[in-house]
Amino acid sequence: MAVKRALISVSNKEGVIPFAKQLAELGIDIISTGGTKRALEDAGVPVISISDVTGFPEILDGRVKTLHPAIHGGILAVRSDERHQAALAEHGIRPIDLVVVNLYPFQQTIAKPDVTLAEAIENIDIGGPTMVRAAAKNYADVAIVVDPADYPMVIEELKTTGSIQAKTRQQLAAKAFRHTAAYDAMIAEYLTNLTGENYPETLTVTYTKKQSLRYGENPHQSAAFYAKPLGAAFSIANAAQLHGKELSYNNINDANAAINLIREFQEPAVAAIKHMNPCGVGVGATLLEAFTKAYEADPVSIFGGIIAVNREVDKETAERMHDIFLEIVIAPSFSDEAFAILTKKKNIRLLALDFTAPDVKEKMLVSVNGGLLVQEADTFTLEDAEWNVVTKREPTEAEREQLRFAWKVVKHVKSNAIVLAKNGMTVGVGAGQMNRVGAAKIAIEQAGEQAVGAVLASDAFFPMDDTVEAAAKAGITAIIQPGGSIRDADSIRKADEYGIAMVFTGVRHFKH
């Protein structure tokens, strides 16, 4: 496919001037519009004005300039179709062989905190997507370039073969349709959010590839990591990796679980995650105290774990962390001394994340065979819930404090979930069991003697009183759970029998 004429009209002008200069040196005529035309002319690149091609001026403040048969006929004409060629000749239209277009900066515009609707609307490109789609549709005869990263490849092919190869044109066309699809998806999401529609009749989402991953959950599964444009700032996608090898699929999943849990706490806190579940959580007056509690909660499972902390990692805490094998440490920052200590291990990943980033309520998307489940994220906190003491005995203030701590943790444990807590740390975690009393027995067994005087949090109600019975025999003194079972009275009666204080919140936190 010989390239004789190119149309260049880009919002992102990165690399466009040297690219256009090389096209001109190859004897290719360049048509251009607006700001791109001015930039090329200022750089000494010979340019044909779009108006000289259409015989019509740009109008409506540039809203209409490329929407013309002289442009789209030149792009869409099938070169091997004699009728198309006759139509071009009849109307004096010359073919356009290369289209270089990317779109108005809609994403950058709506990212501005003070953006107005009028500004957003004005940055919805019309002519650009039309040219991109036209060229991509006719990729058998026309090359479409939407990404500056592809300029060197196109120039190399033109220089070495004198054309742009069919396979390359197909790849560029596929990228072009992804480009316009992502653009339209972002506009649709923006306007849909303005209307207040939570679950529209069709859902179109777009994500940008952040990195290829070595494999997925298992080595035989391929995987990649994508980030949501303008998504939550408090995200692993926005963390700065300061040290260590690349994150894996499982690392990213666990790291996401860790930061979601640690965000529950204002005081110095440490969360250790293994396989999407917290194995140890601690709070304290200092980060070192919090880390010590998280470690002592389960010194076996923390091995190879992912750690999230909500304070700068200091020298003393880093020294304790260095003594064990950790996959990842996520923190707002690391002191110079702490960084020097931790980086003695070449493979540990150190991630810095802005913990002051505002919360953004995003939808959760979960794929199922042939479909997608969509729901709001569980941002409900204990402050949003009703605190209803249902037993004869009220919890003491110390028990209340531990119940609040345990409730924050159990929200992030896979269901069925039971958490035992004592002195600002987890002492037992029962996760992902098929029945609630089974989860309780695992947590109690893990706690051992630490269960005496501990509190228990459950992510959902007790279907019968056997969990209360098990807790009482282990020495647990207070329970927090949602309530709502048809047999709540049995659990309340059992708690009163053993002198356990029990609180209902009215809210469950299933996490499957």
XYZ file of C-alpha atoms in Angstrom:
512
model
C 0.000 0.000 0.000
C 1.752 3.123 -1.237
C 1.255 6.190 0.935
C 0.945 9.404 -1.060
C -1.280 11.563 1.157
C -1.592 11.726 4.943
C -4.056 13.587 7.128
C -2.714 14.632 10.545
C -4.944 16.150 13.223
C -3.930 15.338 16.779
C -4.777 16.559 20.252
C -1.752 14.788 21.739
C 1.111 16.349 19.787
C 3.845 14.248 21.358
C 6.320 13.289 18.614
C 4.132 14.560 15.792
C 6.609 17.116 14.422
C 9.533 14.702 13.824
C 7.030 12.156 12.514
C 5.559 14.633 10.045
C 9.018 15.790 8.963
C 9.953 12.209 8.095
C 6.713 11.760 6.153
C 7.468 14.920 4.194
C 11.015 13.715 3.502
C 9.467 10.559 2.018
C 7.497 12.729 -0.405
C 4.140 12.286 1.323
C 1.698 15.213 1.132
C 0.319 16.233 4.533
C -3.165 17.638 5.135
C -3.783 19.185 8.528
C -6.167 21.268 10.615
C -6.214 23.880 13.355
C -3.577 23.662 16.060
C -1.807 20.713 14.441
C -1.458 22.666 11.187
C -0.004 25.671 13.002
C 2.457 23.494 14.934
C 3.675 21.782 11.763
C 3.963 25.065 9.854
C 5.926 26.635 12.706
C 8.306 23.665 12.506
C 8.781 24.158 8.773
C 6.775 21.130 7.656
C 4.891 21.740 4.381
C 1.162 21.423 5.079
C -2.033 21.544 3.005
C -4.929 23.217 4.799
C -8.065 21.119 5.263
C -10.051 24.020 3.816
C -8.024 23.843 0.600
C -9.082 20.207 0.264
C -12.767 20.700 1.103
C -13.194 24.120 -0.463
C -15.119 25.021 2.685
C -13.932 26.992 5.724
C -13.843 25.667 9.272
C -17.071 26.782 10.974
C -18.795 26.763 14.360
C -15.579 27.459 16.266
C -13.927 24.442 14.657
C -16.779 22.035 15.422
C -17.123 21.395 11.676
C -14.005 21.147 9.546
C -13.337 17.527 8.523
C -16.948 16.360 8.122
C -16.897 16.642 4.341
C -17.072 14.202 1.367
C -13.674 15.403 0.127
C -12.189 14.010 3.344
C -14.326 10.973 4.044
C -14.590 9.978 0.400
C -10.801 9.992 0.237
C -10.594 7.825 3.366
C -13.461 5.377 2.735
C -13.043 4.667 -0.969
C -12.142 1.042 -1.659
C -9.153 1.150 -3.968
C -10.066 -2.051 -5.815
C -13.679 -0.995 -6.417
C -14.018 0.579 -9.862
C -17.258 2.331 -8.910
C -15.575 3.950 -5.896
C -12.679 5.088 -8.068
C -15.058 6.490 -10.641
C -16.918 8.424 -7.930
C -13.659 9.919 -6.677
C -12.725 10.967 -10.191
C -16.182 12.433 -10.855
C -16.037 14.621 -7.750
C -12.358 15.458 -7.883
C -11.522 13.666 -4.645
C -8.022 12.356 -4.048
C -7.467 9.312 -1.807
C -6.049 9.701 1.697
C -3.768 6.790 2.534
C -2.684 7.546 6.091
C -4.801 9.085 8.857
C -3.052 10.243 12.028
C -5.661 11.342 14.549
C -6.142 11.267 18.295
C -8.991 12.879 20.131
C -9.880 15.924 22.200
C -8.656 15.570 25.813
C -12.003 14.640 27.356
C -10.415 12.616 30.164
C -8.017 15.392 31.127
C -10.861 17.904 31.009
C -13.236 16.070 33.353
C -10.331 15.315 35.703
C -10.204 19.010 36.619
C -11.903 19.539 39.982
C -13.703 22.697 38.819
C -14.727 21.494 35.349
C -18.091 22.698 34.100
C -20.539 20.682 32.054
C -20.080 23.132 29.175
C -16.314 22.521 29.187
C -16.828 18.775 29.213
C -19.295 18.915 26.333
C -16.973 21.102 24.269
C -14.262 18.468 24.617
C -16.388 15.717 23.096
C -14.721 15.141 19.751
C -16.935 14.504 16.715
C -14.841 14.836 13.584
C -11.895 12.996 15.095
C -13.708 9.749 15.955
C -15.458 9.874 12.590
C -12.138 9.971 10.734
C -10.630 7.322 12.989
C -13.542 4.942 12.490
C -13.633 5.582 8.743
C -9.940 4.842 8.318
C -10.122 1.821 10.617
C -13.089 0.427 8.696
C -11.133 0.776 5.444
C -7.868 -0.582 6.879
C -7.470 -2.780 3.798
C -6.461 0.405 1.983
C -5.797 3.006 4.679
C -3.535 3.083 7.724
C -4.862 4.712 10.893
C -2.497 5.833 13.670
C -3.943 6.995 17.016
C -0.964 6.375 19.310
C 2.302 8.368 19.127
C 4.085 5.196 20.274
C 3.376 3.757 16.810
C 5.045 6.568 14.852
C 8.506 4.914 14.751
C 7.051 1.596 13.530
C 5.136 3.310 10.717
C 8.167 5.318 9.600
C 10.371 2.215 9.697
C 7.969 0.265 7.472
C 7.642 3.152 5.022
C 11.415 3.488 4.805
C 12.197 -0.208 4.484
C 9.272 -1.430 2.352
C 7.871 1.736 0.841
C 4.455 0.880 2.304
C 2.573 -0.049 5.450
C 2.013 -3.791 5.599
C -1.456 -5.358 5.687
C -0.898 -6.982 9.098
C 0.272 -3.671 10.516
C -2.781 -1.865 9.136
C -5.041 -4.443 10.763
C -3.285 -4.082 14.120
C -3.520 -0.284 13.879
C -7.225 -0.522 13.020
C -7.916 -2.695 16.056
C -6.105 -0.193 18.273
C -8.068 2.644 16.653
C -11.409 1.049 17.499
C -10.186 0.448 21.061
C -9.250 4.137 21.171
C -12.705 5.353 20.121
C -14.477 2.731 22.242
C -12.596 3.854 25.355
C -13.296 7.477 24.512
C -17.026 6.881 24.089
C -17.134 4.724 27.237
C -15.679 7.569 29.281
C -18.165 10.066 27.877
C -21.051 7.656 28.495
C -19.936 7.078 32.094
C -19.552 10.805 32.747
C -23.007 11.700 31.417
C -24.634 8.643 33.022
C -23.236 9.671 36.402
C -24.685 13.150 35.916
C -28.127 11.645 35.357
C -27.864 9.584 38.531
C -28.456 6.257 36.790
C -26.688 3.558 38.806
C -27.419 0.540 36.651
C -28.139 1.598 33.046
C -29.508 -0.789 30.416
C -26.027 -1.278 28.972
C -22.705 -1.002 30.778
C -19.575 0.007 28.922
C -16.349 0.238 30.889
C -12.822 1.109 29.900
C -9.497 0.380 31.553
C -5.930 1.172 30.551
C -3.250 -1.490 30.615
C -0.744 -0.805 33.358
C 1.439 -3.862 32.986
C 1.630 -7.396 31.700
C 1.942 -9.962 34.463
C 4.130 -13.055 34.440
C 1.030 -15.171 35.053
C -2.291 -15.126 36.870
C -3.346 -16.966 40.013
C -1.404 -19.986 38.734
C 1.530 -20.257 36.321
C -0.617 -21.783 33.549
C -2.923 -18.713 33.503
C -1.964 -15.568 31.562
C -2.814 -12.176 33.093
C -2.425 -8.410 32.919
C -3.150 -5.464 35.237
C -5.436 -2.646 34.062
C -6.146 0.671 35.757
C -9.403 2.624 35.623
C -8.920 6.079 34.104
C -9.859 8.656 36.733
C -10.434 5.816 39.184
C -9.869 6.002 42.929
C -6.567 7.640 43.811
C -6.237 5.285 46.786
C -5.353 2.325 44.609
C -2.499 -0.083 44.041
C -2.590 1.163 40.450
C -1.376 4.528 41.767
C 1.209 3.234 44.230
C 4.836 4.065 43.527
C 7.004 0.968 43.643
C 10.245 2.007 45.313
C 12.017 -1.341 45.403
C 11.762 -4.995 44.452
C 10.629 -7.112 41.544
C 7.369 -6.615 39.683
C 4.085 -7.346 41.395
C 2.305 -10.556 40.505
C -1.421 -11.142 40.018
C -1.759 -12.526 43.554
C 0.394 -9.722 44.965
C -1.957 -7.114 43.509
C -5.051 -8.872 44.836
C -3.577 -9.214 48.317
C -2.221 -5.661 48.294
C -5.667 -4.354 47.387
C -7.182 -6.275 50.295
C -4.506 -4.886 52.616
C -5.051 -1.226 51.770
C -8.835 -1.566 51.972
C -8.516 -2.985 55.480
C -5.910 -0.523 56.747
C -8.065 2.389 55.543
C -10.516 1.521 58.335
C -8.119 2.801 61.008
C -7.037 6.292 62.059
C -4.606 5.260 64.822
C -1.261 3.600 63.940
C -2.253 0.260 62.417
C -0.705 -2.709 60.622
C -2.527 -5.338 58.575
C -0.906 -8.549 57.359
C -2.682 -10.294 54.490
C -2.388 -13.837 53.158
C -4.561 -15.102 50.307
C -6.952 -12.131 50.538
C -7.582 -12.621 54.266
C -6.035 -10.793 57.219
C -3.846 -13.136 59.224
C -2.868 -10.473 61.749
C -4.030 -6.926 62.479
C -2.779 -4.667 65.238
C -3.155 -1.100 66.449
C -1.003 0.751 68.917
C 0.393 4.025 70.140
C 3.288 3.600 67.703
C 3.765 1.790 64.432
C 6.259 -0.556 66.083
C 3.659 -1.544 68.694
C 1.044 -2.085 65.972
C 3.437 -4.204 63.898
C 4.426 -6.278 66.907
C 0.776 -7.058 67.588
C 0.073 -7.920 63.946
C 3.081 -10.245 63.916
C 2.265 -11.916 67.222
C -1.347 -12.442 66.106
C -0.122 -15.167 63.734
C 3.675 -15.453 63.432
C 3.318 -18.467 61.130
C 0.946 -17.089 58.505
C 2.617 -13.687 58.265
C 5.602 -15.417 56.643
C 5.560 -14.350 52.992
C 2.680 -11.976 53.693
C 1.671 -8.571 52.401
C 1.865 -5.779 54.984
C -0.006 -2.465 54.871
C 0.708 0.274 57.420
C -0.857 3.712 57.750
C 2.190 5.587 59.046
C 5.680 6.208 57.675
C 7.835 3.148 58.288
C 10.513 4.138 60.794
C 13.869 2.575 61.603
C 12.641 0.523 64.571
C 9.688 -0.972 62.686
C 11.839 -1.692 59.646
C 14.288 -3.618 61.815
C 11.450 -5.849 63.047
C 10.133 -6.296 59.502
C 13.592 -7.195 58.252
C 13.719 -10.169 60.605
C 10.984 -12.009 58.713
C 10.215 -12.800 55.074
C 7.667 -10.356 53.661
C 6.531 -10.082 50.050
C 5.312 -6.483 50.134
C 5.214 -3.517 52.487
C 2.770 -0.729 51.607
C 3.072 2.559 53.474
C 2.572 6.295 53.015
C 6.376 6.620 53.068
C 9.623 5.136 54.392
C 12.242 6.973 56.379
C 15.724 6.944 54.837
C 16.937 4.605 57.569
C 13.964 2.270 57.161
C 14.411 2.180 53.388
C 18.093 1.311 53.752
C 17.258 -1.547 56.125
C 14.434 -3.060 54.083
C 16.184 -2.827 50.709
C 18.935 -5.125 51.944
C 16.549 -7.794 50.668
C 16.493 -7.372 46.896
C 13.129 -9.009 46.245
C 10.916 -7.315 48.833
C 8.476 -4.924 47.170
C 8.172 -1.520 48.828
C 5.175 0.532 47.732
C 4.417 4.140 48.658
C 0.774 5.201 48.493
C -0.950 8.475 49.352
C -3.153 7.593 52.323
C -4.728 11.067 52.306
C -6.326 10.474 48.880
C -10.099 10.959 49.122
C -12.433 7.992 49.038
C -14.283 7.428 45.773
C -17.349 5.212 45.720
C -16.735 2.858 42.830
C -18.712 -0.063 41.551
C -17.299 -3.548 42.044
C -17.231 -5.677 38.889
C -17.026 -9.461 39.183
C -17.012 -11.659 36.102
C -19.082 -14.808 35.915
C -19.360 -17.173 32.973
C -20.943 -15.127 30.216
C -21.744 -12.171 32.437
C -20.782 -9.556 34.965
C -21.997 -8.836 38.485
C -21.977 -5.160 39.461
C -22.481 -3.762 42.937
C -21.532 -0.841 45.136
C -18.421 -1.287 47.236
C -19.064 -2.062 50.918
C -18.168 1.296 52.441
C -20.596 0.953 55.365
C -18.823 1.566 58.675
C -19.726 0.961 62.283
C -20.345 4.693 62.580
C -23.166 4.254 60.046
C -24.708 1.346 61.962
C -26.962 1.272 65.016
C -25.271 0.023 68.193
C -27.970 -2.076 69.857
C -27.102 -3.943 73.047
C -29.502 -6.906 73.155
C -28.260 -8.689 76.299
C -28.772 -7.969 79.955
C -25.141 -7.041 80.395
C -23.784 -3.963 78.622
C -20.249 -4.245 77.248
C -17.641 -2.375 79.247
C -15.864 0.557 77.629
C -12.799 -1.642 77.106
C -14.952 -4.278 75.440
C -16.604 -1.646 73.266
C -13.204 -0.543 72.024
C -12.215 -4.106 71.144
C -15.596 -4.784 69.528
C -15.127 -1.761 67.259
C -11.672 -3.014 66.311
C -12.896 -6.554 65.622
C -15.836 -5.283 63.548
C -13.498 -3.269 61.292
C -11.435 -6.379 60.664
C -14.211 -8.937 60.157
C -15.640 -6.780 57.379
C -12.530 -7.694 55.350
C -12.461 -11.435 56.080
C -13.934 -13.923 53.608
C -17.302 -15.350 54.664
C -18.270 -17.133 56.782
C -16.048 -14.987 58.985
C -15.299 -14.802 62.701
C -12.641 -12.575 64.293
C -11.467 -12.679 67.894
C -9.699 -9.578 69.236
C -7.972 -8.576 72.425
C -5.791 -5.617 73.422
C -5.895 -4.030 69.969
C -4.935 -7.095 67.974
C -6.524 -10.078 66.315
C -5.960 -13.283 68.225
C -8.039 -15.603 66.045
C -9.427 -15.463 62.506
C -11.839 -17.994 61.021
C -12.359 -17.376 57.319
C -14.228 -18.802 54.356
C -16.014 -21.627 56.130
C -19.213 -23.331 55.027
C -20.844 -22.819 58.432
C -20.457 -20.106 61.043
C -19.716 -22.279 64.040
C -16.931 -23.891 62.003
C -15.365 -20.466 61.441
C -15.727 -19.735 65.157
C -14.035 -22.990 66.147
C -11.076 -22.226 63.848
C -10.689 -18.731 65.323
C -10.975 -20.074 68.893
C -8.450 -22.831 68.248
C -6.020 -20.332 66.780
C -6.444 -17.991 69.751
C -5.853 -20.702 72.344
C -5.503 -19.182 75.815
C -5.760 -15.715 74.251
C -9.468 -16.356 73.701
C -10.051 -15.851 77.429
C -11.252 -12.250 77.819
C -11.355 -11.654 74.062
C -14.268 -10.315 72.030
C -15.831 -11.918 68.950
C -17.072 -10.286 65.730
C -19.167 -12.076 63.127
C -19.781 -10.817 59.595
C -23.369 -12.172 59.596
C -26.000 -13.355 62.039
C -25.933 -16.617 64.003
C -28.480 -19.083 62.582
C -28.506 -20.845 65.965
C -26.921 -20.441 69.372
C -24.013 -22.874 68.876
C -21.538 -20.082 68.074
C -22.399 -18.309 71.341
C -21.989 -21.601 73.193
C -18.537 -22.153 71.667
C -17.515 -18.568 72.447
C -18.631 -18.837 76.056
C -16.725 -22.055 76.643
C -13.597 -20.413 75.241
C -13.871 -17.509 77.695
C -15.028 -14.802 75.246
C -16.794 -11.965 77.063
C -18.468 -9.876 74.329
C -19.864 -10.396 70.833
C -20.779 -8.094 67.969
C -22.909 -9.365 65.091
C -25.591 -8.050 62.714
C -28.566 -9.932 64.182
C -31.597 -10.632 62.024
C -31.931 -14.390 62.402
C -35.328 -15.908 63.152
C -33.519 -17.534 66.090
C -31.881 -14.403 67.499
C -33.730 -14.974 70.764
C -31.869 -18.283 71.247
C -28.483 -16.583 70.833
C -29.461 -13.743 73.163
C -30.692 -16.199 75.778
C -27.464 -18.193 75.529
C -25.365 -15.038 75.890
C -27.322 -14.001 78.966
C -26.845 -17.486 80.400
C -23.074 -17.038 80.274
C -22.986 -13.314 81.093
C -21.739 -12.354 77.624
C -22.500 -8.846 76.360
C -23.835 -8.904 72.809
C -24.334 -6.046 70.349
C -26.424 -6.097 67.164
C -25.517 -3.705 64.331
C -28.257 -4.521 61.851
C -25.697 -4.693 59.013
C -23.912 -7.748 57.634
C -20.608 -7.762 55.733
C -20.560 -10.833 53.508
C -17.340 -11.071 51.530
C -17.271 -14.068 49.216
